[in-house]
Structures are given as structure tokens and as C-alpha cells.
Coordinates of C-alpha atoms in Angstrom, one line a residue:
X1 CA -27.1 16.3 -3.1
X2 CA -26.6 12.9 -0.7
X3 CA -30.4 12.3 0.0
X4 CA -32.2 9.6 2.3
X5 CA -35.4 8.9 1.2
X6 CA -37.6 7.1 3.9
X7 CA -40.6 6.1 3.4
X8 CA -43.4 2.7 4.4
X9 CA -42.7 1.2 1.2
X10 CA -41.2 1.4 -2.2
X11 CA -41.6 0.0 -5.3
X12 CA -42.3 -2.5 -6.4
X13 CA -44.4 -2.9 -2.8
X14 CA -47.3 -0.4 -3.3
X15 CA -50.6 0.3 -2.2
X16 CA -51.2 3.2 -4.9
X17 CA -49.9 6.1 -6.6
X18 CA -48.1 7.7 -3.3
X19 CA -45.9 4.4 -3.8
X20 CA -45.6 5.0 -7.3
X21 CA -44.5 8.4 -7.2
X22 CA -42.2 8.3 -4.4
X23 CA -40.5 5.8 -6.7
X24 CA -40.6 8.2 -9.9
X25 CA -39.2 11.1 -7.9
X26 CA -36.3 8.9 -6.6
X27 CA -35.0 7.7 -10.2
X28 CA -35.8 11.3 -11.7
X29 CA -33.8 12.7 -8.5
X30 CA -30.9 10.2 -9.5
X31 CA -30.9 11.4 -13.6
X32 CA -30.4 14.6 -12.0
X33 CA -26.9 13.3 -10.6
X34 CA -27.9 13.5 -7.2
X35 CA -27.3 10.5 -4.7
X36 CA -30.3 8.7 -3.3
X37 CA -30.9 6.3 -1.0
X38 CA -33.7 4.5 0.6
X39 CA -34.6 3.4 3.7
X40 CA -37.9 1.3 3.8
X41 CA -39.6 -1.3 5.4
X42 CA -39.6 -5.2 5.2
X43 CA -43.2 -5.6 4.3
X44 CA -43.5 -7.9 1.4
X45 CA -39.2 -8.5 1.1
X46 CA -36.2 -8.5 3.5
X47 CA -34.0 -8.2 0.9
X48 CA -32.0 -4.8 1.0
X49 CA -30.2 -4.2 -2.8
X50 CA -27.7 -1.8 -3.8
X51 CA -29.6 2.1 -2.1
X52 CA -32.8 0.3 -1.0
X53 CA -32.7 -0.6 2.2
X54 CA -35.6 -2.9 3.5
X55 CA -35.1 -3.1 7.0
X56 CA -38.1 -0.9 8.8
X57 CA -41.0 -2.5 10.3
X58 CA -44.4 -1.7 10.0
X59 CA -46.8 -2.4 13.6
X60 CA -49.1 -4.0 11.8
X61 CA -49.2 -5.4 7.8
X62 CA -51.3 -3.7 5.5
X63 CA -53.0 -6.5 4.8
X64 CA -54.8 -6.4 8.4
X65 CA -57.1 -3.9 9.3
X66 CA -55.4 -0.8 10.7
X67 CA -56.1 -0.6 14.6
X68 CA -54.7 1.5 17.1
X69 CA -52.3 -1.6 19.0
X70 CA -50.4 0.7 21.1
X71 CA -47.9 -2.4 22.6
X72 CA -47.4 -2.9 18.5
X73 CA -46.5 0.7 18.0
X74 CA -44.3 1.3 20.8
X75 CA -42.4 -1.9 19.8
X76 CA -42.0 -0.7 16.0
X77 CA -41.1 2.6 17.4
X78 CA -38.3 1.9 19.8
X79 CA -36.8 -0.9 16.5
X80 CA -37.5 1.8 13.8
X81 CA -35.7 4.6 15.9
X82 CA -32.6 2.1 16.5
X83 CA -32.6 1.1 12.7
X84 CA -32.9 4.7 11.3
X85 CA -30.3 6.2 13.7
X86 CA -27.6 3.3 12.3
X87 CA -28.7 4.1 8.8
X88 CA -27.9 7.9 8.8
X89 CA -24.7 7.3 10.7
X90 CA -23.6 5.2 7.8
X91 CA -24.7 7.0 5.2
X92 CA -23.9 10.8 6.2
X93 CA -26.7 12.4 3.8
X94 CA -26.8 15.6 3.5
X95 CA -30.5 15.7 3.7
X96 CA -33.2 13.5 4.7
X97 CA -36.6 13.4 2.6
X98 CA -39.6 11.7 4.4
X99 CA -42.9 10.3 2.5
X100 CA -45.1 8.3 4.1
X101 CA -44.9 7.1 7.7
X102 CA -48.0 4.9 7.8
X103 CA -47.6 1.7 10.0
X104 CA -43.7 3.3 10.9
X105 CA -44.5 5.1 13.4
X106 CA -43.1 8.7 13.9
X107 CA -39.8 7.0 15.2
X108 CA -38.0 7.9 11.6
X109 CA -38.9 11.4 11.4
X110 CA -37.6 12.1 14.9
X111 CA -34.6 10.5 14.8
X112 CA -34.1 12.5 11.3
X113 CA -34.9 15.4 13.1
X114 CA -32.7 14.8 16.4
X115 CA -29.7 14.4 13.7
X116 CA -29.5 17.7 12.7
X117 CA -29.5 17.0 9.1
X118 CA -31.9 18.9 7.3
X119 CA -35.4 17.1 7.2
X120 CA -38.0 17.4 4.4
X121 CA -41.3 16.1 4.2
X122 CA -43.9 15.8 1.3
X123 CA -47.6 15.1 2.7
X124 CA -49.6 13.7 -0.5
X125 CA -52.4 12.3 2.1
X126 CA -53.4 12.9 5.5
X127 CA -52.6 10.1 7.0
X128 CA -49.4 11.6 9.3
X129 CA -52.5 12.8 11.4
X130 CA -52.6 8.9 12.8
X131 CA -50.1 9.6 15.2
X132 CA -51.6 12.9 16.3
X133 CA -52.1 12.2 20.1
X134 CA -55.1 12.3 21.3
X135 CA -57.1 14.9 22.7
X136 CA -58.2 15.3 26.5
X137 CA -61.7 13.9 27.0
X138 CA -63.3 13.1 30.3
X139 CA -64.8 9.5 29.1
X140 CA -62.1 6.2 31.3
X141 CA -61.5 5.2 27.5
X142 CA -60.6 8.7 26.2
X143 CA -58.7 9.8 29.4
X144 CA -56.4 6.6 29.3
X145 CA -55.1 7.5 25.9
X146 CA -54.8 11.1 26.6
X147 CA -52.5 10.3 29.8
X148 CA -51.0 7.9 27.8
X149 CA -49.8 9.7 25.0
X150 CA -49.3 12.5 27.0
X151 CA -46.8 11.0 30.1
X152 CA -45.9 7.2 28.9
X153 CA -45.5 7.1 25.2
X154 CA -45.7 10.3 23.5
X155 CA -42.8 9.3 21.2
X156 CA -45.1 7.1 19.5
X157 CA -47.1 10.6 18.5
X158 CA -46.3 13.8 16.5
X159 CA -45.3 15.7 19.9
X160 CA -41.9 17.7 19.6
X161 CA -42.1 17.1 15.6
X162 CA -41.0 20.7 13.8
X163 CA -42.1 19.6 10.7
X164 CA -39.8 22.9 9.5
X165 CA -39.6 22.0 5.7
X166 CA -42.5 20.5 4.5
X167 CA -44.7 20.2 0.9
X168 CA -48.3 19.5 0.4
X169 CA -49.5 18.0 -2.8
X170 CA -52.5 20.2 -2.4
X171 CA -54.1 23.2 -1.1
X172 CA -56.9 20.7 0.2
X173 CA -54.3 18.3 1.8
X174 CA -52.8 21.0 3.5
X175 CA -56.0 23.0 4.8
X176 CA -57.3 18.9 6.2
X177 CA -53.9 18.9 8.0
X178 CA -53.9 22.5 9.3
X179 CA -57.1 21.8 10.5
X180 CA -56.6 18.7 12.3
X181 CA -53.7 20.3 14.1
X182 CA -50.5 19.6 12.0
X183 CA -48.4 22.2 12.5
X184 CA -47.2 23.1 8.8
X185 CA -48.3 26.3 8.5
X186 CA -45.9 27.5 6.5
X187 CA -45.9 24.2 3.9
X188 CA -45.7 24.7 0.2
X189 CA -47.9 23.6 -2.3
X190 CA -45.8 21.3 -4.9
X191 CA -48.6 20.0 -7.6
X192 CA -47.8 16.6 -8.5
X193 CA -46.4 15.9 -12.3
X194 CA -46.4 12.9 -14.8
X195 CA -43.6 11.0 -16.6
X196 CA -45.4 12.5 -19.6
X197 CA -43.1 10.3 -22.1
X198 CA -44.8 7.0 -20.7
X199 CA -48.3 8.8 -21.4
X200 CA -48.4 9.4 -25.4
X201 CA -51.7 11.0 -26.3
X202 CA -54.3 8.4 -28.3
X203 CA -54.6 8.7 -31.9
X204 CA -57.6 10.9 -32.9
X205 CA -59.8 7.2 -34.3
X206 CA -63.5 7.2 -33.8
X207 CA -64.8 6.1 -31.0
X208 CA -65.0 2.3 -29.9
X209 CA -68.6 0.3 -30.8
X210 CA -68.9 0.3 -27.8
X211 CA -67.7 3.1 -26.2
X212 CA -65.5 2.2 -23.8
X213 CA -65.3 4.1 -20.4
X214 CA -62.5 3.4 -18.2
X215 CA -62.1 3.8 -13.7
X216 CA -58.7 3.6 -12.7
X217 CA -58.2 3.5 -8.5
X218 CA -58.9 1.1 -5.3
X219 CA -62.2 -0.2 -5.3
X220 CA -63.3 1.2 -1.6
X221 CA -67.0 3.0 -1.2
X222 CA -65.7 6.5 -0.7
X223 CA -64.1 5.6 -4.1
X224 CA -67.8 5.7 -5.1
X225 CA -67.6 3.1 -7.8
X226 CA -70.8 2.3 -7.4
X227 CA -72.0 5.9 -8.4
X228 CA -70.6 5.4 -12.1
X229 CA -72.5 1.5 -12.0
X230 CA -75.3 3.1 -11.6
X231 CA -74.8 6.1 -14.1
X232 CA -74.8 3.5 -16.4
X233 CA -77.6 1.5 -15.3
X234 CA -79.7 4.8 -16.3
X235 CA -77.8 5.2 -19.3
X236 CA -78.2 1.6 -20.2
X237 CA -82.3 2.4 -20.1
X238 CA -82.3 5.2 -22.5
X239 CA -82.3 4.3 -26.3
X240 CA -80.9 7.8 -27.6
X241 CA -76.9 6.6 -25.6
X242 CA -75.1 4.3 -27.9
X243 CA -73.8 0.8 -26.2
X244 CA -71.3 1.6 -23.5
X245 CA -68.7 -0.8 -21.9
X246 CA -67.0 -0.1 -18.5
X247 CA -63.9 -1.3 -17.6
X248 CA -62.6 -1.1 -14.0
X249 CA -59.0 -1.0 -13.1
X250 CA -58.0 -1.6 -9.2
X251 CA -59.1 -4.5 -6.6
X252 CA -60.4 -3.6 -2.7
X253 CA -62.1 -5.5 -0.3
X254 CA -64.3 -8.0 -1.6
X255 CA -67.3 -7.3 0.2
X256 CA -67.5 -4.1 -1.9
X257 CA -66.4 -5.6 -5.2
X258 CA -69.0 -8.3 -4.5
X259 CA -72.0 -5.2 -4.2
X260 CA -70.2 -3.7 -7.9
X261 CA -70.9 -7.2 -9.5
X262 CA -74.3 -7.6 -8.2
X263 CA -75.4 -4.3 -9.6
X264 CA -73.6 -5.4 -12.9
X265 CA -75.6 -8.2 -12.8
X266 CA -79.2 -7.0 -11.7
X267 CA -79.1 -4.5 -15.1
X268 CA -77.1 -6.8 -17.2
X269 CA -74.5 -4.1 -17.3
X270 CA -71.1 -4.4 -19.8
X271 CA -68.4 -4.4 -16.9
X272 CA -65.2 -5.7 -16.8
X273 CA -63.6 -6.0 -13.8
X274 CA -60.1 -6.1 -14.7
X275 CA -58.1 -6.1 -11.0
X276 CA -54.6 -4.7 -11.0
X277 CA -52.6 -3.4 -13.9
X278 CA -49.0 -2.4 -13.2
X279 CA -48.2 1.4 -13.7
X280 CA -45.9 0.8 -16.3
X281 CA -48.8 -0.8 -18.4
X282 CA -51.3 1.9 -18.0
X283 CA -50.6 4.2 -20.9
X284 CA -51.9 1.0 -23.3
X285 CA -55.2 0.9 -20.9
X286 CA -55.7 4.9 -21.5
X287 CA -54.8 4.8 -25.4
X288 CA -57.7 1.2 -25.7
X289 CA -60.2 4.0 -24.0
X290 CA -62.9 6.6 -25.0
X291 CA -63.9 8.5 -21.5
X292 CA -62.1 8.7 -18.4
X293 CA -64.6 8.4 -15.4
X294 CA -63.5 9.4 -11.4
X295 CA -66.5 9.6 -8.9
X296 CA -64.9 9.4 -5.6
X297 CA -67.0 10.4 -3.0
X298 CA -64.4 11.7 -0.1
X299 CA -61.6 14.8 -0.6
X300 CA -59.0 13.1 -2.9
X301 CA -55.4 14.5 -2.1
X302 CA -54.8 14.7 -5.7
X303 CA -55.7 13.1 -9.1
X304 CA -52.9 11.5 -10.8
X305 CA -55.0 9.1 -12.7
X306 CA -56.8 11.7 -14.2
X307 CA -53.5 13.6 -15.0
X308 CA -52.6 10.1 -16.7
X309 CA -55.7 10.1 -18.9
X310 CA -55.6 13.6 -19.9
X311 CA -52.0 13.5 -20.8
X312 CA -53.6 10.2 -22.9
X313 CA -56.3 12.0 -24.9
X314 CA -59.0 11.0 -22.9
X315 CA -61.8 13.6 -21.8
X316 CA -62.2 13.4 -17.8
X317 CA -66.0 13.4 -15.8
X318 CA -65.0 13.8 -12.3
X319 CA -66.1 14.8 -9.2
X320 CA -63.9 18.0 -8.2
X321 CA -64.4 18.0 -4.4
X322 CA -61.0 16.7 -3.8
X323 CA -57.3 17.9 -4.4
X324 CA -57.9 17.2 -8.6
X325 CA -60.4 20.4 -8.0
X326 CA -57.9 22.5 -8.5
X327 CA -56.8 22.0 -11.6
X328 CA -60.2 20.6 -13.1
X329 CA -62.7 22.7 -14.6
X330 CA -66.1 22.3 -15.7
X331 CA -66.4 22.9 -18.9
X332 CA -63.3 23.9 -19.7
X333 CA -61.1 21.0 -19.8
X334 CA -63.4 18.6 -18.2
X335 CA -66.8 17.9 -16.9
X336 CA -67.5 17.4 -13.5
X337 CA -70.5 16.2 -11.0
X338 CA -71.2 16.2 -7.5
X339 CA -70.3 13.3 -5.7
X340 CA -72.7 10.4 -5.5
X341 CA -74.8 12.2 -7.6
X342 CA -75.8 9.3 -10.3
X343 CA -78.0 10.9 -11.9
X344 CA -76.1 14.4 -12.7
X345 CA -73.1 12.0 -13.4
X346 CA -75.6 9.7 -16.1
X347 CA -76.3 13.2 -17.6
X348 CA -72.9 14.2 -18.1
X349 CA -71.8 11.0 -19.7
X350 CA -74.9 11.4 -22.2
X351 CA -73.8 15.5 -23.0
X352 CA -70.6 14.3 -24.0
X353 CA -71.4 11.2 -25.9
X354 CA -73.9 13.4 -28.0
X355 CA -71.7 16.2 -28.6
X356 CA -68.6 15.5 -30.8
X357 CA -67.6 18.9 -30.6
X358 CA -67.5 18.8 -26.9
X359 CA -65.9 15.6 -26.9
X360 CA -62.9 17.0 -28.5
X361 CA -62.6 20.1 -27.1
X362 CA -62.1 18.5 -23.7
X363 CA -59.9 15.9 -24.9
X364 CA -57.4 19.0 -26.1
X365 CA -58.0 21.2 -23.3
X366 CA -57.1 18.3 -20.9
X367 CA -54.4 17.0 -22.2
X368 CA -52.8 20.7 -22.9
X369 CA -53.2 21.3 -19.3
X370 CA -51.0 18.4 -18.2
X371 CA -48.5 19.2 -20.7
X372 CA -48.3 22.6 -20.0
X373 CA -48.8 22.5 -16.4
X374 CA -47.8 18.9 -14.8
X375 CA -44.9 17.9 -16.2
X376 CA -42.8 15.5 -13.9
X377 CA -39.6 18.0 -14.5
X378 CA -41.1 20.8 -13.2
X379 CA -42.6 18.8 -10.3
X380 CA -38.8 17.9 -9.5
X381 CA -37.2 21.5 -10.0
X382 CA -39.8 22.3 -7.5
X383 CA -39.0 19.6 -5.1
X384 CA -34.8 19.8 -5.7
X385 CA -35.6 23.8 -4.6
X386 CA -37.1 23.0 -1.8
X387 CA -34.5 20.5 -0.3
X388 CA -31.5 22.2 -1.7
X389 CA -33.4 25.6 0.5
X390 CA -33.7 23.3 3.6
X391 CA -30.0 22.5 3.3
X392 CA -28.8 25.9 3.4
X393 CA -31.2 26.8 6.2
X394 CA -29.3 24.6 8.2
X395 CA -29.1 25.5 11.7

């Protein structure tokens, strides 16, 4: 297949693992002999080489706090719809596969649409639903948009998207979008997979003096880093835990990271804050681990890191309100807490460390489950069905 992959950025430019994957399907798609190319924006590089083409705008960097700027959007729409209508003309794919339109505006999907090539899209967030026009409310404020998005700009919304062919990384990502009125009804459910070659399990040592525990993801407060901080703060009070050490992987605002150090500081915690790693070094992070902890507060999409660490040998605590609750279970291949629940989370952390048996059992159970389950080729046989069924569909 001749594919155009479009998407708000692409690697090496990335925010997270939506980035990072978009980027792992491509050069998977591309060992399967299929002809990919990308069309992208100009954040971070102007430069366009070989496929890649870095020529979209975004309305606003993502280094700014997102607002609504409606002169900003209309202006990236009516540039983006000019650039993506030249780029499809010149390369003639056969079908078009959209990732994430955050900061684009809708202007790429509908002029992918409009072109009668078959479109694809693959939703591993909710955040599509930011150009969902608004609703009819009677407040001046309300009511402007409303008639706005209504009458004057509704190409800068969803209106007169089909959204035909679409996949959800998640049954939760796909009930959040059904709900706030994306029309994909009829959207599969493609569970994400790992490159597990780049993810060798751990060998079976004993555990580190101290044991090491490892967060991997943003630093935000619905990441609820502060949860695990103070899990350990009651752990670091109770004489029957060996020493722990945490060490946290990611950055985010520093307001935030500022409250994590103070915490660290008040109980005289063993923290590192590590900032970024790139992807391609995280296997050695996982294998210098013991315990792989995850306690976002909000609905994650998915859970790649914790696909990462299992696939690494480490056992998982996570919260399991999000997308990685369905494949996690308590118990059985992992432990899991509510979310922002220190205490239940400090308690985990202690039944695991006390319990050798346990310990292992998870370890094997986890990492059996990716294996057998979330392999990055069957994530791509799945996805090369479901663009190879969109092309014969074609109207």
C-alpha cells in the first residue's frame, strides 16, 4: 500500500508515547514493503527529509498553554487545508492514515476526506474532541461561540467529518469519545503492542539494596506522582519495609515538580528525579529496576509504559481506572490501587516486597501477558487489516 500518514508531530519531535508509536508503526509499516509517507508539522524543524514532510502548522506551540484563539485556528486551518490538498496531489496515496490532530486543526482530515481516498484514523486519546463545536447555551459568551461555529467557522470543528474508518486504542477511549459526541460508533478496538525485541526481560538477580522502584510518564497532577511520594513517605516510617529508592522518569511543569521535591525533602525521601530518557534507552532503565509503579489519577487511554516494564520483568502496581484496566489484573499479573489512594498504594508496595513468592509470580504473569498478547506484529496485522478493508470499501 501507498500510505500518508499525518499527524501534529513525528519523531524525533514528541510529547509522549502517541509520538513514539506513530513513529514505530510507520517504520514497522515500511518492513512490511508498504510505502509511507508523512505529512507533519514544522514545530521544532522546517526541514522536510526524504517521506517526512514538515510543512503543517500548529495554532499555537506546545510549549504555550493551549487556549481556544479562534483568529489562530482559522488561520492554521485555511494554510493546513492548502498544504494537505498539494501534498495528496503529489503523492497519489492510496490511503490516508490520520493520528493526532492536536494544534492542526481539523483542516487535514477534511481535506483527506473531500479527496476521496480512503481515510483512516487511530484515536489513542481524546483529544480530537477539541474541535467539537460547541454546544448551544443561552449565556452572550456561550451563544457567540455556538453562532460562531455554527454559521462563520465551522470548518475549524468536527462538523461534516464521517470519521468512516476509525480505531480506538481502547474500549475506555472509545466509550469517552462516544460520549462526548464523536461519531465513531462503529470504531474498532486495536490494543496497542511493543517492539518486544528492544524490551528483553531482566535477569532473575536479587533485588537491589535498595530496592529500586521506577515511574516512567509526564510529571502533571492527574499523573498523580505525588500519590506514590507519599506511599513512600509511609513506607519510609515503617521498620519492617527494607530501604527503597524511587526513581522518576519524565519532566512537566515545574510548579508541580517543585511540590514532588518539597515532599522529597520534608521526609528525607530517596528520589531521583531523572527528567527525560529517550525511548530507545528505556529497556536499560527497566532492566536497573525492581517494581514498576503507575498512579495516575485520571482515565489513561492506554498503558504502554507498563506494557514496557512487564515485557522487562518488572512486576506492575497500578491504578486500573484507565485504558491499561483492561488488560491489568489484580492479582493475577499485577497489583493494583485506587487512584490517589496512598495509603492502599503504601500497602501494596509492602505485600509485594514481603512476599517473594508473589513477587515472582507477577513478574511472570506480566511479562507472559505482553508476550503473548501485545506484540507490535500483531498490533500491525491488525492495523494493515483495517486500512487494506478501508481501501476496498472505497466508494
Amino acid at each position: 500500500m501507498k500510505i500518508l500518514v499525518i499527524s501534529n508531530l513525528y519523531p524525533p519531535y514528541v510529547l509522549g508515547g502517541y509520538e513514539i508509536l506513530c513513529g514505530q508503526v510507520v517504520e514497522y509499516l515500511k518492513k512490511r514493503n508498504h510505502e509511507v509517507h508523512i505529512l507533519t508539522s514544522d514545530h521544532a524543524s522546517h526541514l522536510s527529509e526524504g517521506n517526512i514532510h514538515r510543512d503543517l502548522h500548529l495554532f499555537q506551540p506546545f510549549d504555550q498553554i493551549a487556549g481556544y484563539q479562534r483568529k489562530d485556528r482559522i488561520r492554521a486551518e485555511s494554510y493546513n487545508s492548502m498544504i494537505t490538498k498539494r501534498c495528496i496531489k503529489e503523492i497519489k496515496p492510496e490511503v490516508i492514515f490520520i493520528w493526532s490532530l492536536l494544534r492542526l486543526t481539523p483542516s487535514a482530515a477534511r481535506e483527506a476526506e473531500n479527496s476521496r481516498i480512503p481515510v483512516v484514523y487511530t484515536f489513542n486519546d481524546e483529544n480530537i474532541t477539541s474541535f467539537l463545536e460547541h454546544r448551544f447555551a443561552l449565556s452572550p459568551k456561550a451563544f457567540a461561540h455556538w453562532f460562531l461555529d455554527t454559521f462563520i467557522n465551522p470548518e475549524i470543528t468536527l462538523k461534516g467529518l464521517q470519521f468512516k474508518n476509525t480505531t480506538c486504542i481502547s474500549k475506555v477511549v472509545k466509550r469517552n469519545l462516544l460520549s462526548k459526541g464523536v461519531s465513531i460508533a462503529n470504531s474498532q478496538v486495536i490494543y496497542q503492542g511493543i517492539p518486544l525485541e528492544q524490551f528483553p526481560p531482566k535477569s532473575e538477580a536479587s533485588l537491589h539494596k535498595p530496592i529500586k522502584l521506577l515511574y516512567a510518564g509526564q510529571l502533571h497532577e492527574y499523573k498523580g506522582v505525588h500519590t506514590l511520594i507519599s506511599a513512600l513517605a509511609i513506607l519510609h516510617s515503617d521498620k519492617t519495609v527494607p530501604p527503597i529508592s524511587l526513581t522518576i522518569v519524565g519532566k512537566g511543569p515545574p510548579d508541580y515538580t517543585k511540590q514532588l521535591e518539597e515532599i522529597v525533602k520534608k521526609h528525607q525521601l530517596n528520589v531521583e528525579f531523572k527528567g527525560l530518557v529517550p525511548h530507545e534507552k528505556m529497556s536499560s532503565v527497566y532492566t536497573d529496576h525492581d517494581l514498576f509503579i503507575f498512579p495516575s489519577i485520571w482515565e489513561e487511554p492506554f498503558g504502554l509504559t507498563h506494557l514496557e516494564a512487564m515485557a522487562s520483568g518488572l512486576p506492575v502496581i497500578s491504578t486500573a481506572n484507565g485504558g491499561q484496566g483492561e488488560f491489568l489484573l489484580d492479582g493475577q499479573n499485577a497489583l493494583t490501587f485506587l487512584p490517589g489512594n496512598e495509603k492502599t498504594l503504601a500497602d501494596q508496595i509492602k505485600r509485594i516486597l514481603q512476599d517473594p513468592v508473589l513477587f515472582t509470580n507477577l513478574a511472570k504473569a506480566g511479562q507472559a501477558t505482553a508476550i503473548s498478547q501485545f506484540s507490535f506484529d500483531r498490533y500491525i496485522q491488525e492495523l494493515e487489516a483495517l486500512l487494506a478493508k478501508a481501501m476496498q470499501s472505497r466508494d
